Each structure stands twice: as C-alpha cells, then as structure tokens.
PDB file of N, CA and C in Angstrom:
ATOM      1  N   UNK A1242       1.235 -17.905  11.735  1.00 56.00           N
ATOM      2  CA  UNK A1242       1.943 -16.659  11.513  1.00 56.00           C
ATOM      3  C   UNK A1242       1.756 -16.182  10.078  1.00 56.00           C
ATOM      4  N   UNK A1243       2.224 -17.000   8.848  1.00 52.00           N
ATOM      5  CA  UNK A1243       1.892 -16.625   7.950  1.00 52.00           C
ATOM      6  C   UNK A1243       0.270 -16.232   7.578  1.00 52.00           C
ATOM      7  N   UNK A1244      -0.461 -17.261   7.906  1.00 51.00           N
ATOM      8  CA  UNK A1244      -2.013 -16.719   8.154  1.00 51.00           C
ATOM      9  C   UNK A1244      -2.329 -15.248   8.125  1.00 51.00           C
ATOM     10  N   UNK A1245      -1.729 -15.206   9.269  1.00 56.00           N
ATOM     11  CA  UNK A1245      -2.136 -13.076   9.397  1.00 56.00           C
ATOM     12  C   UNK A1245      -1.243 -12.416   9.012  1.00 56.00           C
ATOM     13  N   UNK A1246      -0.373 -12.910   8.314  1.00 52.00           N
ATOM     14  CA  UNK A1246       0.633 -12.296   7.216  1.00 52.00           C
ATOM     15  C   UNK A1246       0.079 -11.451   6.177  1.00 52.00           C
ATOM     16  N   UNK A1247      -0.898 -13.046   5.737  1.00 50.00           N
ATOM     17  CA  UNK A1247      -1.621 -12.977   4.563  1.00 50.00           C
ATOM     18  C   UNK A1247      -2.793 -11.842   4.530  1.00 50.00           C
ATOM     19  N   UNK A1248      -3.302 -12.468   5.961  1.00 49.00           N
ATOM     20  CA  UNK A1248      -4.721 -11.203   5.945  1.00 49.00           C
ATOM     21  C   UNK A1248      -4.236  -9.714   6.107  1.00 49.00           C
ATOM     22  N   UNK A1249      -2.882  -9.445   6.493  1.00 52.00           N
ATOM     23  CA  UNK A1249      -2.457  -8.072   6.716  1.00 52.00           C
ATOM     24  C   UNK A1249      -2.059  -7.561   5.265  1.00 52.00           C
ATOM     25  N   UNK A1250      -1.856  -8.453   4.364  1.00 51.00           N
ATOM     26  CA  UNK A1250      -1.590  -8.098   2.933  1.00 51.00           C
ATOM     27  C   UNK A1250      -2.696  -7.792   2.841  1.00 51.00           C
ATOM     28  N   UNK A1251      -3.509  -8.466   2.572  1.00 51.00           N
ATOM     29  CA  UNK A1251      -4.759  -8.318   2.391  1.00 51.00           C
ATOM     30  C   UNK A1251      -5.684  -6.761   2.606  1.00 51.00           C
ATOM     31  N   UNK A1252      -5.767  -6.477   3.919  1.00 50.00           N
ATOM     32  CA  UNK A1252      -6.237  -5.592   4.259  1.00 50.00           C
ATOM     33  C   UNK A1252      -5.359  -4.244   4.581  1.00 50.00           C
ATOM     34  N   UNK A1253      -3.910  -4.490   3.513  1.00 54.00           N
ATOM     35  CA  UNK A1253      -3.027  -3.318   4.038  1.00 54.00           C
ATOM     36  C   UNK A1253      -3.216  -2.122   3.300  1.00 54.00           C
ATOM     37  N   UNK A1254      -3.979  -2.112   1.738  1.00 51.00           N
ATOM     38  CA  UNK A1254      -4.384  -1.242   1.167  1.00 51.00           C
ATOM     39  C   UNK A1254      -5.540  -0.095   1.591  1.00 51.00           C
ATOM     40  N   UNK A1255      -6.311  -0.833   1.681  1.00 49.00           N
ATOM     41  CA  UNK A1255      -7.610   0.061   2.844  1.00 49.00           C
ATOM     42  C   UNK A1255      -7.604   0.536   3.766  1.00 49.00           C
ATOM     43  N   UNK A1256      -6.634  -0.051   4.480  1.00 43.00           N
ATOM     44  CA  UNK A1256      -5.853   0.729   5.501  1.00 43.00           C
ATOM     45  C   UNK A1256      -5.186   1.867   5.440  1.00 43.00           C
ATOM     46  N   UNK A1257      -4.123   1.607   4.658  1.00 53.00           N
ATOM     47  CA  UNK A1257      -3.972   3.128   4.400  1.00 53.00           C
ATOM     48  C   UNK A1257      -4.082   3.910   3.501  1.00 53.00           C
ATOM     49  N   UNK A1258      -4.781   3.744   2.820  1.00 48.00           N
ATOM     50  CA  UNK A1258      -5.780   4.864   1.938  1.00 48.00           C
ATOM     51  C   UNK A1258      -6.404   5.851   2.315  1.00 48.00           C
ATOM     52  N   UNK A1259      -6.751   6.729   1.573  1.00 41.00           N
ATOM     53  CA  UNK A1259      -7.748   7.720   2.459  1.00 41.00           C
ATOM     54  C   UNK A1259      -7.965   8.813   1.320  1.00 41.00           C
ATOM     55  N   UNK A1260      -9.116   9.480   1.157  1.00 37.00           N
ATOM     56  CA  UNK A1260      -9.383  10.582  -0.312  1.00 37.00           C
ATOM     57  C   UNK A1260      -9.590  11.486   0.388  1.00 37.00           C
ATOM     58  N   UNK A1261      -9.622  12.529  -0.276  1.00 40.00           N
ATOM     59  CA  UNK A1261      -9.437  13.711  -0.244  1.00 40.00           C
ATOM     60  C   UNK A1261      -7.645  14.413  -0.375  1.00 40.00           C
ATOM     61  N   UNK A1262      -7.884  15.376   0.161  1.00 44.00           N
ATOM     62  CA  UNK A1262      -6.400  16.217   0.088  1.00 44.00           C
ATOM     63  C   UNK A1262      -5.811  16.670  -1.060  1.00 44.00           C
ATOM     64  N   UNK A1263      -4.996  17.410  -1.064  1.00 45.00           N
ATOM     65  CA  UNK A1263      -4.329  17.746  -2.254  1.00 45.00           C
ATOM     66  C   UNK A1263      -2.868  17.618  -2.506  1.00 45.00           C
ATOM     67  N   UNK A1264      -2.079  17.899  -3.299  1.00 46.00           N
ATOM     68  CA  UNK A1264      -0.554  17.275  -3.539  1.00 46.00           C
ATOM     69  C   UNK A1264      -0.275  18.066  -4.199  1.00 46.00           C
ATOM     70  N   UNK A1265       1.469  18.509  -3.827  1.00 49.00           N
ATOM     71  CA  UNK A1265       1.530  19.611  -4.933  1.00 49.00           C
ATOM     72  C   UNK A1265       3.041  18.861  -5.198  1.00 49.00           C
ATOM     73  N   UNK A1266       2.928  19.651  -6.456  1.00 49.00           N
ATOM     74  CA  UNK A1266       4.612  19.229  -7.374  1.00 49.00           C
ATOM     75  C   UNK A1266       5.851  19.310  -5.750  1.00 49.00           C
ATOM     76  N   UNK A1267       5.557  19.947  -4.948  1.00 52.00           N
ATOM     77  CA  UNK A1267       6.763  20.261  -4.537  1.00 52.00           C
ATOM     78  C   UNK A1267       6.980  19.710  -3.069  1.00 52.00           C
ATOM     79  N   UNK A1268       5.962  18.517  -3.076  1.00 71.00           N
ATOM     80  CA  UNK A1268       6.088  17.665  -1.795  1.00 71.00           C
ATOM     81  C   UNK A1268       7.272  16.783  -2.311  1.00 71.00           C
ATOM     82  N   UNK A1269       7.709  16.319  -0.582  1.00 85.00           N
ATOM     83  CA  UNK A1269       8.738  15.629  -1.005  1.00 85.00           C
ATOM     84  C   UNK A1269       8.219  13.951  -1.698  1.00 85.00           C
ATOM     85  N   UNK A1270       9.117  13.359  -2.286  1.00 93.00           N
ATOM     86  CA  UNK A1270       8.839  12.116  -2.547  1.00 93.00           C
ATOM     87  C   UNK A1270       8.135  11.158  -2.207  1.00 93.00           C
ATOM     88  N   UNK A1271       7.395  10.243  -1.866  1.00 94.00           N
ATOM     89  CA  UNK A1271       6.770   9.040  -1.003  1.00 94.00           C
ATOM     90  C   UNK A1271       8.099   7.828  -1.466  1.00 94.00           C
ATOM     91  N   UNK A1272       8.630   7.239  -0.729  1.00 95.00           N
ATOM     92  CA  UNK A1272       9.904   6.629  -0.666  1.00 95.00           C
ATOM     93  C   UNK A1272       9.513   5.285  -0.362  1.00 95.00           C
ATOM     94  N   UNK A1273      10.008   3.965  -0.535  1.00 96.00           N
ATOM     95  CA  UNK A1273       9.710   2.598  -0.225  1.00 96.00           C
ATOM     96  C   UNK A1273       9.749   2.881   1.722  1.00 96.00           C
ATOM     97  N   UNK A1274      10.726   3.480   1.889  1.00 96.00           N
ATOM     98  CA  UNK A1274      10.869   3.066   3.370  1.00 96.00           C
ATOM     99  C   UNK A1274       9.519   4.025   3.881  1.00 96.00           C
ATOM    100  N   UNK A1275       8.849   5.007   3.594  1.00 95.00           N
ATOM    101  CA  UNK A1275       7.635   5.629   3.642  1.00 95.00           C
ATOM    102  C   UNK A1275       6.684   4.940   4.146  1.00 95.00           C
ATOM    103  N   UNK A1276       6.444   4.058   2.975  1.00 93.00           N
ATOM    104  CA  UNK A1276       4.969   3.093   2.650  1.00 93.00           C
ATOM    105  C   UNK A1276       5.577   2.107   3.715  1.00 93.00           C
ATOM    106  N   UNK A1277       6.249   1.460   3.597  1.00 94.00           N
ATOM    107  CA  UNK A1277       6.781   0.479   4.365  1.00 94.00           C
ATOM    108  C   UNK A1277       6.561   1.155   6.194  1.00 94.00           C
ATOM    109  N   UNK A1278       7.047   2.188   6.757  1.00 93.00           N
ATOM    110  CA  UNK A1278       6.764   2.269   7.740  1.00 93.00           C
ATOM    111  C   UNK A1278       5.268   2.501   8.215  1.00 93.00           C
ATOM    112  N   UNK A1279       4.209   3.325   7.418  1.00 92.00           N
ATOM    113  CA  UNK A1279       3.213   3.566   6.895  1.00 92.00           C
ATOM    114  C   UNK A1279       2.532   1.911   7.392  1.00 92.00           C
ATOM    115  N   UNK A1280       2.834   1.328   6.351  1.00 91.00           N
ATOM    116  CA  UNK A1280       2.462  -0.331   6.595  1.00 91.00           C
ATOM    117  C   UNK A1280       2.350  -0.843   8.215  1.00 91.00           C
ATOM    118  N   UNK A1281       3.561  -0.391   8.731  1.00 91.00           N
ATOM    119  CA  UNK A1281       3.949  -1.015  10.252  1.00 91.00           C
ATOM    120  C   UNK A1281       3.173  -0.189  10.984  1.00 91.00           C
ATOM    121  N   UNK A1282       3.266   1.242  10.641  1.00 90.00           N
ATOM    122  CA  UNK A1282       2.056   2.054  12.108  1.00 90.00           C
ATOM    123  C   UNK A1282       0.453   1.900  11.597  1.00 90.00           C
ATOM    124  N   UNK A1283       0.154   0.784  11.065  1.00 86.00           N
ATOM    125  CA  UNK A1283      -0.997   1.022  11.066  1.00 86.00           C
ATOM    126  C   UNK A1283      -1.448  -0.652  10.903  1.00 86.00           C
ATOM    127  N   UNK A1284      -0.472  -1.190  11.792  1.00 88.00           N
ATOM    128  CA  UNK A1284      -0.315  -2.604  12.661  1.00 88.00           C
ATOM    129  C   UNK A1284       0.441  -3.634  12.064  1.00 88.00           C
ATOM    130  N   UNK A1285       1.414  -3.814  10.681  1.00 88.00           N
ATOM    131  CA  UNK A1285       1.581  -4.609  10.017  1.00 88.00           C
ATOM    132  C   UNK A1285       3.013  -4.839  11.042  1.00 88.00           C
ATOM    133  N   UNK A1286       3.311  -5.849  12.372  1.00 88.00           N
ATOM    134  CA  UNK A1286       3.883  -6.048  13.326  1.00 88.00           C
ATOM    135  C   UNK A1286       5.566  -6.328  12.315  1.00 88.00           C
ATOM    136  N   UNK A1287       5.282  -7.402  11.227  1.00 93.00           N
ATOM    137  CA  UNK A1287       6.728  -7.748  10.609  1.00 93.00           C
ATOM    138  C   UNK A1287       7.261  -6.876   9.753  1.00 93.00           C
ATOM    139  N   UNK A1288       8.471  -6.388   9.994  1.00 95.00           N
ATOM    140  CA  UNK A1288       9.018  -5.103   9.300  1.00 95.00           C
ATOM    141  C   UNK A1288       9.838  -6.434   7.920  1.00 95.00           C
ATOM    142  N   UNK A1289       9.953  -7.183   7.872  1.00 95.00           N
ATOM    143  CA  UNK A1289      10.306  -7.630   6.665  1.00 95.00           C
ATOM    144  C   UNK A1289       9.284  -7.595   5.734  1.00 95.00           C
ATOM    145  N   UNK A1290       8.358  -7.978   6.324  1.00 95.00           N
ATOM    146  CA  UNK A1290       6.962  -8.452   5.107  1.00 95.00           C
ATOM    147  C   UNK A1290       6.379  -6.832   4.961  1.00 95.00           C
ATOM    148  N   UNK A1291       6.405  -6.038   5.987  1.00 94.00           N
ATOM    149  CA  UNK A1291       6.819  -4.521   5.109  1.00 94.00           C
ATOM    150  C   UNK A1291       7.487  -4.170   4.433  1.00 94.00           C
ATOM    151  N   UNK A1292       8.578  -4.202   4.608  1.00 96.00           N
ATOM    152  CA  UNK A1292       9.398  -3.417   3.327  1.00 96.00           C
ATOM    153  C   UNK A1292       9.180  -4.764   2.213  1.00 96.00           C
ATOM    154  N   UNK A1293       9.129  -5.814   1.891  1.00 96.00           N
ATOM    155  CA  UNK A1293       8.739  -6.296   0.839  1.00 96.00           C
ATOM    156  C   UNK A1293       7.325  -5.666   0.440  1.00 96.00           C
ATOM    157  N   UNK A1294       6.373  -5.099   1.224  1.00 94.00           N
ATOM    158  CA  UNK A1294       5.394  -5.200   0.006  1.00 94.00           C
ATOM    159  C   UNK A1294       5.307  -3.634  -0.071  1.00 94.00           C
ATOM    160  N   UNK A1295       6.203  -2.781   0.340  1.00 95.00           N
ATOM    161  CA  UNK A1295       6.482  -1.510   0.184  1.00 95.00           C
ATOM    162  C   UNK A1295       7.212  -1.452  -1.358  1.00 95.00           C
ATOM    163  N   UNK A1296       7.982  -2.502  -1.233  1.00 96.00           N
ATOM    164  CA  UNK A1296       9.213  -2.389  -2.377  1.00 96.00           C
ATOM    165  C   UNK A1296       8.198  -2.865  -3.425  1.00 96.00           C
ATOM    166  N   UNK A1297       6.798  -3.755  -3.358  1.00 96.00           N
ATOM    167  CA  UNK A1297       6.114  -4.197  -4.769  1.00 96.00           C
ATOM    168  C   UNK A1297       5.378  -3.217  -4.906  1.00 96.00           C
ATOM    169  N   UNK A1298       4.440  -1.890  -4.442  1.00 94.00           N
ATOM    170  CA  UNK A1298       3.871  -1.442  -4.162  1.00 94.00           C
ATOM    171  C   UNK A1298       4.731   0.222  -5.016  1.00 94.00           C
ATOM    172  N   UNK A1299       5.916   0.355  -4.555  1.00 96.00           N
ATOM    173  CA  UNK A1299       6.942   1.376  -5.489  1.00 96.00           C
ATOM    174  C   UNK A1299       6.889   1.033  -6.672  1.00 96.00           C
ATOM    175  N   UNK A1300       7.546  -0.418  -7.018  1.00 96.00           N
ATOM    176  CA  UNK A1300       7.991  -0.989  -7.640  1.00 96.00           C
ATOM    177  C   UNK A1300       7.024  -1.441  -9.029  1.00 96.00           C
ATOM    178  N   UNK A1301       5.694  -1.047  -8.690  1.00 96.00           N
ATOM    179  CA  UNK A1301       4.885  -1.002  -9.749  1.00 96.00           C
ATOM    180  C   UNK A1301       4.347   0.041 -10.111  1.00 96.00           C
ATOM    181  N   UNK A1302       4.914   0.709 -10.082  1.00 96.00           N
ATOM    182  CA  UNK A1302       5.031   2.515 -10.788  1.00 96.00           C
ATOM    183  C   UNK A1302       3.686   3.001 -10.480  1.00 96.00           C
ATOM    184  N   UNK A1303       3.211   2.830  -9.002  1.00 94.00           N
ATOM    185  CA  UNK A1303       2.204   3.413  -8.329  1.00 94.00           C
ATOM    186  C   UNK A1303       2.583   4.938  -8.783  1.00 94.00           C
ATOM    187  N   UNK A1304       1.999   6.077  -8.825  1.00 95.00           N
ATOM    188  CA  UNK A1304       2.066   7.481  -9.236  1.00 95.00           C
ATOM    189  C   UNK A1304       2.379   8.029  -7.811  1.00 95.00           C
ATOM    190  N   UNK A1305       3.325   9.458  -7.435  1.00 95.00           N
ATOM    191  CA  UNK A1305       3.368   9.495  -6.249  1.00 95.00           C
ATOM    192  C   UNK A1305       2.136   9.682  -5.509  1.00 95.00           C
ATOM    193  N   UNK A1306       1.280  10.445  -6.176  1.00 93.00           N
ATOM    194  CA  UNK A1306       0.090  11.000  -5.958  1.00 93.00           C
ATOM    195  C   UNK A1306      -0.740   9.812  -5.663  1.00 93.00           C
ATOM    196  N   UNK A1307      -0.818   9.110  -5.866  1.00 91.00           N
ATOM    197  CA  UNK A1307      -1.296   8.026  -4.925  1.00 91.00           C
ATOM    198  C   UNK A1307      -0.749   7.088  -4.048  1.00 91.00           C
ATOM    199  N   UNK A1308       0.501   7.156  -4.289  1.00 92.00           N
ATOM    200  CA  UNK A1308       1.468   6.772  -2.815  1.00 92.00           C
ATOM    201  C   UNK A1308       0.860   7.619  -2.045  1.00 92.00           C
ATOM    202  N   UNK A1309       0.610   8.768  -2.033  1.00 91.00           N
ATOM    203  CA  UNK A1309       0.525   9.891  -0.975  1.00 91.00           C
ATOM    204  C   UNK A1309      -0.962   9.434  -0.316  1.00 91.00           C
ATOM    205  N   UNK A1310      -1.933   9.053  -1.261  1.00 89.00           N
ATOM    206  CA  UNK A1310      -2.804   8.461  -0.596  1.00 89.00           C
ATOM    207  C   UNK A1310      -2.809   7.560  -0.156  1.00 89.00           C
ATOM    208  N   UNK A1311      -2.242   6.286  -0.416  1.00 87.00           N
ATOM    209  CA  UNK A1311      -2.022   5.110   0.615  1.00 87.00           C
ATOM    210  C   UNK A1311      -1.374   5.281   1.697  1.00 87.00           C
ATOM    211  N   UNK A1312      -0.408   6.408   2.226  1.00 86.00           N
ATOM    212  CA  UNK A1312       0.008   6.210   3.148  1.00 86.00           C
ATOM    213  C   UNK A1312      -0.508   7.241   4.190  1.00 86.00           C
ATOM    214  N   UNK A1313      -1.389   8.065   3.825  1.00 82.00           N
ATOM    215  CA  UNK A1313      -2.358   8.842   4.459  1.00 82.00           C
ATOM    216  C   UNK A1313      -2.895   7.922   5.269  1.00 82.00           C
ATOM    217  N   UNK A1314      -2.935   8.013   6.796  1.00 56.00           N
ATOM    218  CA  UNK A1314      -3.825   7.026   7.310  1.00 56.00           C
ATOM    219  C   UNK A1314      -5.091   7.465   7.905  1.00 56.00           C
ATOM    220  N   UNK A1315      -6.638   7.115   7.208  1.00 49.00           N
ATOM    221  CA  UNK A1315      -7.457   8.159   7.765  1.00 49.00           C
ATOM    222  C   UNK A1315      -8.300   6.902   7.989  1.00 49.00           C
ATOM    223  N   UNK A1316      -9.211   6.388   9.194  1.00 39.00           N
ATOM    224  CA  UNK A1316      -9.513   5.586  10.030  1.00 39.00           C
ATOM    225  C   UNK A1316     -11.184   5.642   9.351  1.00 39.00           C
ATOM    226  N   UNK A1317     -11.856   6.301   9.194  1.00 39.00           N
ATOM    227  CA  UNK A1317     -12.939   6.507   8.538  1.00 39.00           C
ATOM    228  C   UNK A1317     -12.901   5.725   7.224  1.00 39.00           C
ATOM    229  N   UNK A1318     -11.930   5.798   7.020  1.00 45.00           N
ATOM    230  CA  UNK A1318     -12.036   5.205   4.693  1.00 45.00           C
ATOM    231  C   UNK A1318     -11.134   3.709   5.282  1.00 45.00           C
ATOM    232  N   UNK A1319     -10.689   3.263   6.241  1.00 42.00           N
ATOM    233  CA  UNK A1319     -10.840   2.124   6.418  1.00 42.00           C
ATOM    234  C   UNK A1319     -11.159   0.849   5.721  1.00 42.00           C
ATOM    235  N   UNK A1320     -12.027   0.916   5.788  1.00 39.00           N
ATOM    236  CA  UNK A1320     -13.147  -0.040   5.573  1.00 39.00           C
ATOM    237  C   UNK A1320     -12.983  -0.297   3.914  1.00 39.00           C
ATOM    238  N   UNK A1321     -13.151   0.750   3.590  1.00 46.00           N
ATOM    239  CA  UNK A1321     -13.781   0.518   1.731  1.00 46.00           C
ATOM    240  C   UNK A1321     -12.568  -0.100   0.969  1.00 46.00           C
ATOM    241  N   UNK A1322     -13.239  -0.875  -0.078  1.00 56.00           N
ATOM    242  CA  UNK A1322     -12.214  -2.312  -0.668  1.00 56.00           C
ATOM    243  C   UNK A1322     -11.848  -1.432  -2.153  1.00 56.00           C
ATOM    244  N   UNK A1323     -12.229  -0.468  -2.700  1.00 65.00           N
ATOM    245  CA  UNK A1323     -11.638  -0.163  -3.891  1.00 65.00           C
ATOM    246  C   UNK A1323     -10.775   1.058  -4.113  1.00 65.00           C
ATOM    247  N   UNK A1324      -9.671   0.840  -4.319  1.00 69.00           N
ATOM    248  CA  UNK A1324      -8.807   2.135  -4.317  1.00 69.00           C
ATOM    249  C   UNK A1324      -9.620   3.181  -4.969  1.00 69.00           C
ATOM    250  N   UNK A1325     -10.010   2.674  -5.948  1.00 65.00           N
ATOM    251  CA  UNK A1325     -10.468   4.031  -6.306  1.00 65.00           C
ATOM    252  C   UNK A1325     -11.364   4.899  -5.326  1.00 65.00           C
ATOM    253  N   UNK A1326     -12.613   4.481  -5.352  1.00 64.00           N
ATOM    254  CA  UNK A1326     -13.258   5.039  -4.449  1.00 64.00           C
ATOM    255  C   UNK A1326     -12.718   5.719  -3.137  1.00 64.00           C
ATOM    256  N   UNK A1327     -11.598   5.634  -2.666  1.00 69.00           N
ATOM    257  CA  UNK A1327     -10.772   6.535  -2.302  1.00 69.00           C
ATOM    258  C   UNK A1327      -9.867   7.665  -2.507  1.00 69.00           C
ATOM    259  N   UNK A1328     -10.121   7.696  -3.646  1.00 82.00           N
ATOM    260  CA  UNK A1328      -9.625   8.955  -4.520  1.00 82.00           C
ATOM    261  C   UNK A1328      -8.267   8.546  -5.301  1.00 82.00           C
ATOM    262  N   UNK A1329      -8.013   7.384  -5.864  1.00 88.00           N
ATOM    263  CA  UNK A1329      -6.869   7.040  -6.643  1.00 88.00           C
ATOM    264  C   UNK A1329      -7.417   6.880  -8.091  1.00 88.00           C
ATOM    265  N   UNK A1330      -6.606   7.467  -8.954  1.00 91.00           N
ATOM    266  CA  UNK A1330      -6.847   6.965 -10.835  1.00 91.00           C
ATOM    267  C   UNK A1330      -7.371   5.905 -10.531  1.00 91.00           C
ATOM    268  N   UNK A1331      -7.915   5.332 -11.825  1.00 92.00           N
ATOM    269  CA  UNK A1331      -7.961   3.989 -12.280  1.00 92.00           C
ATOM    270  C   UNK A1331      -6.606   3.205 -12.661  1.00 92.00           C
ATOM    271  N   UNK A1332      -5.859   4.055 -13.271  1.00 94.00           N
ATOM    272  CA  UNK A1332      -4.842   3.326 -13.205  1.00 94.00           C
ATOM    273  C   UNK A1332      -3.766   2.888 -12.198  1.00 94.00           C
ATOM    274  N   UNK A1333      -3.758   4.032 -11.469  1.00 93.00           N
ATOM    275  CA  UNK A1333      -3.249   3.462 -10.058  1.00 93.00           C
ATOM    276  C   UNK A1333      -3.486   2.570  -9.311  1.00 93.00           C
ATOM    277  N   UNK A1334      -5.107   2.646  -9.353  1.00 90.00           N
ATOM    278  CA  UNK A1334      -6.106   1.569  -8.259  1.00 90.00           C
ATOM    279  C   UNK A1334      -5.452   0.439  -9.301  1.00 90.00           C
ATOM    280  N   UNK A1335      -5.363   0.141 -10.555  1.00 93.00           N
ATOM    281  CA  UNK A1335      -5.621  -1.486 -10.855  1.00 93.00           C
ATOM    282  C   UNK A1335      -3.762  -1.549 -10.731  1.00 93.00           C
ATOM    283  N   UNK A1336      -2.658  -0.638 -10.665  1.00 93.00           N
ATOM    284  CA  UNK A1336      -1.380  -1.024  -9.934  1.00 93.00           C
ATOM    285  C   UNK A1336      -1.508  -1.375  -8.858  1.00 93.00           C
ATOM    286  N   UNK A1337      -2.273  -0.863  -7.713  1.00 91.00           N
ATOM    287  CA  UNK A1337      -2.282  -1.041  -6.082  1.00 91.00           C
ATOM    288  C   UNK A1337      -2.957  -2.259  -6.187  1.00 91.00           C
ATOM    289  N   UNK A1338      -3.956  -2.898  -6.943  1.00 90.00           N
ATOM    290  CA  UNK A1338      -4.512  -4.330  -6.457  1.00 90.00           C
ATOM    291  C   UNK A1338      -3.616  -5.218  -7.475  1.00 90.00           C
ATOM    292  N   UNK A1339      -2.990  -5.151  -8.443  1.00 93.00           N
ATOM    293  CA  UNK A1339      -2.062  -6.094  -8.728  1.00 93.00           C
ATOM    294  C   UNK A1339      -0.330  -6.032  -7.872  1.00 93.00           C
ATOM    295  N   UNK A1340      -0.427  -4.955  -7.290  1.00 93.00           N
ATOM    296  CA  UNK A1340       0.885  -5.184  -6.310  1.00 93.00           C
ATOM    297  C   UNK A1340       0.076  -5.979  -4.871  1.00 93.00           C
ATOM    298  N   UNK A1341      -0.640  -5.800  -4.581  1.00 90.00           N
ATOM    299  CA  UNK A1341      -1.767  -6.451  -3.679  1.00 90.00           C
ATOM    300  C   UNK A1341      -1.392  -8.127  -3.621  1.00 90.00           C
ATOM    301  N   UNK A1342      -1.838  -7.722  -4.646  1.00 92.00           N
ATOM    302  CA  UNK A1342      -1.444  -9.559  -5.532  1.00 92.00           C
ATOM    303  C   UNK A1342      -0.318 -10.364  -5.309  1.00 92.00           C
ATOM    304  N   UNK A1343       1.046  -9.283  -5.942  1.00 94.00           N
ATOM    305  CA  UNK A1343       2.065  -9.693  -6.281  1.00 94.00           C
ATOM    306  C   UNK A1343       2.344 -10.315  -4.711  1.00 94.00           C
ATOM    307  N   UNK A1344       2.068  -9.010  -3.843  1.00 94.00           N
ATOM    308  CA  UNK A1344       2.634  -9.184  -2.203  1.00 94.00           C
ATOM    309  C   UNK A1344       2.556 -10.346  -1.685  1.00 94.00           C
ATOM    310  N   UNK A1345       0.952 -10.965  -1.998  1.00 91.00           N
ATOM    311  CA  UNK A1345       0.666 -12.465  -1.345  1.00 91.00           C
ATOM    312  C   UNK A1345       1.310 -13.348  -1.870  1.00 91.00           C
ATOM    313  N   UNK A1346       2.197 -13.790  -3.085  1.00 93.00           N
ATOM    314  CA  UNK A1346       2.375 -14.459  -3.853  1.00 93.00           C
ATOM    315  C   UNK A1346       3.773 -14.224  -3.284  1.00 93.00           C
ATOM    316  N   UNK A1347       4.678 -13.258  -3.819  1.00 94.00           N
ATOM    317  CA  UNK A1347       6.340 -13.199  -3.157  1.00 94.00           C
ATOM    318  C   UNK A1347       6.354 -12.495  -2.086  1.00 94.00           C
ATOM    319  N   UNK A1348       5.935 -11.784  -0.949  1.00 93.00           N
ATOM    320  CA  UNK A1348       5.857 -11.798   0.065  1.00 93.00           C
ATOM    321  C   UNK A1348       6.074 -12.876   1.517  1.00 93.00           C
ATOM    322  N   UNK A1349       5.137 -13.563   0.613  1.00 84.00           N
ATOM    323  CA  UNK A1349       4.375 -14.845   1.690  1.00 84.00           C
ATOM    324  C   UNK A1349       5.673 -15.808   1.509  1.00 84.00           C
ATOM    325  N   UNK A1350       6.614 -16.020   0.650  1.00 80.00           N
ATOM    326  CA  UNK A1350       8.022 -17.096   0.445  1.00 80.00           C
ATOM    327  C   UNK A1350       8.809 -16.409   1.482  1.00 80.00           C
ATOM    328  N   UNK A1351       8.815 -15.050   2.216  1.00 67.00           N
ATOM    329  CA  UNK A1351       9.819 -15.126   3.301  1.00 67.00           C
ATOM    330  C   UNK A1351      10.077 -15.982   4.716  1.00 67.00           C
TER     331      UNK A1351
END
C-alpha cells in the first residue's frame, strides 16, 4: 500500500500539470482542498495522503499561478518530468520538486 503511495507522490506532479493558459488577478484562489481534490481525480485513491501533500505543496509558497497549473489536468503534458517545461517559473518548479520531496518523506509516516 504504501508502495503506490509512494509512486503516486511521485508521479502526482506531472500529472497535474499542464502549460499553456492564462490567469488573471481576478481568478479565484487555488485552495489546499483544490490541489488536494485535483490530486484524487486524477487517481490519487487516499484522500489523507491527499490533503497531506496538498497542504506541503500550499505550504511551500507555490505562486497561485502555478497552483493553477498543477491542478489543470491536461492528459497530453502527462508524461513530462520537469515543472518547468510545463510552463511554471523556475522558482516555482524548484518549490513543486522540493514539496515533491517533502511529501515522500512526511507523507509516507501516515
């Protein structure tokens, strides 16, 4: 169980990523419970080990503007392993793979 815990951490960023689009000042928020459900429709089955890595994923001052892209779910950009290359800052991308991180590490103790 934990096994594909792990690999769903793993592969939960690429998942829901996706570039393109645009964002304006006056969308609403991207919210922990957002990403977190975000996480679950796009197969992550345990809603605990969602909202934990929703809450590391907020919680490391991801920009909304790239919340908005992780939880975009576009099936095509799938695949590709670097946030950026999906249309996130650099600084965002190296928040999203150290919350990545954090997830497997305190995540995985539930």
């Amino acid at each position: 169980m934990r096994i594909s815990l792990f690999a769903a951490a793993l592969v939960a960023l690429p998942l829901l990523a996706a570039c393109g689009g645009s964002t304006s000042d006056k969308s609403a928020d991207v919210t922990q419970a957002d990403v977190s459900k975000a996480l679950q429709d796009s197969g992550l089955k345990d809603a605990k080990f969602a909202d934990c890595a929703a809450k590391i994923y907020v919680d490391q001052g991801i920009s909304q503007a790239g919340l908005r892209l992780m939880i975009k779910n576009d099936a095509k950009n799938a695949s590709a392993q670097d946030p950026e290359s999906l249309g996130m800052s650099k600084e965002d991308a190296e928040k999203a793979r150290t919350a990545t991180n954090k997830i497997i590490t305190d995540c995985m103790k539930q």
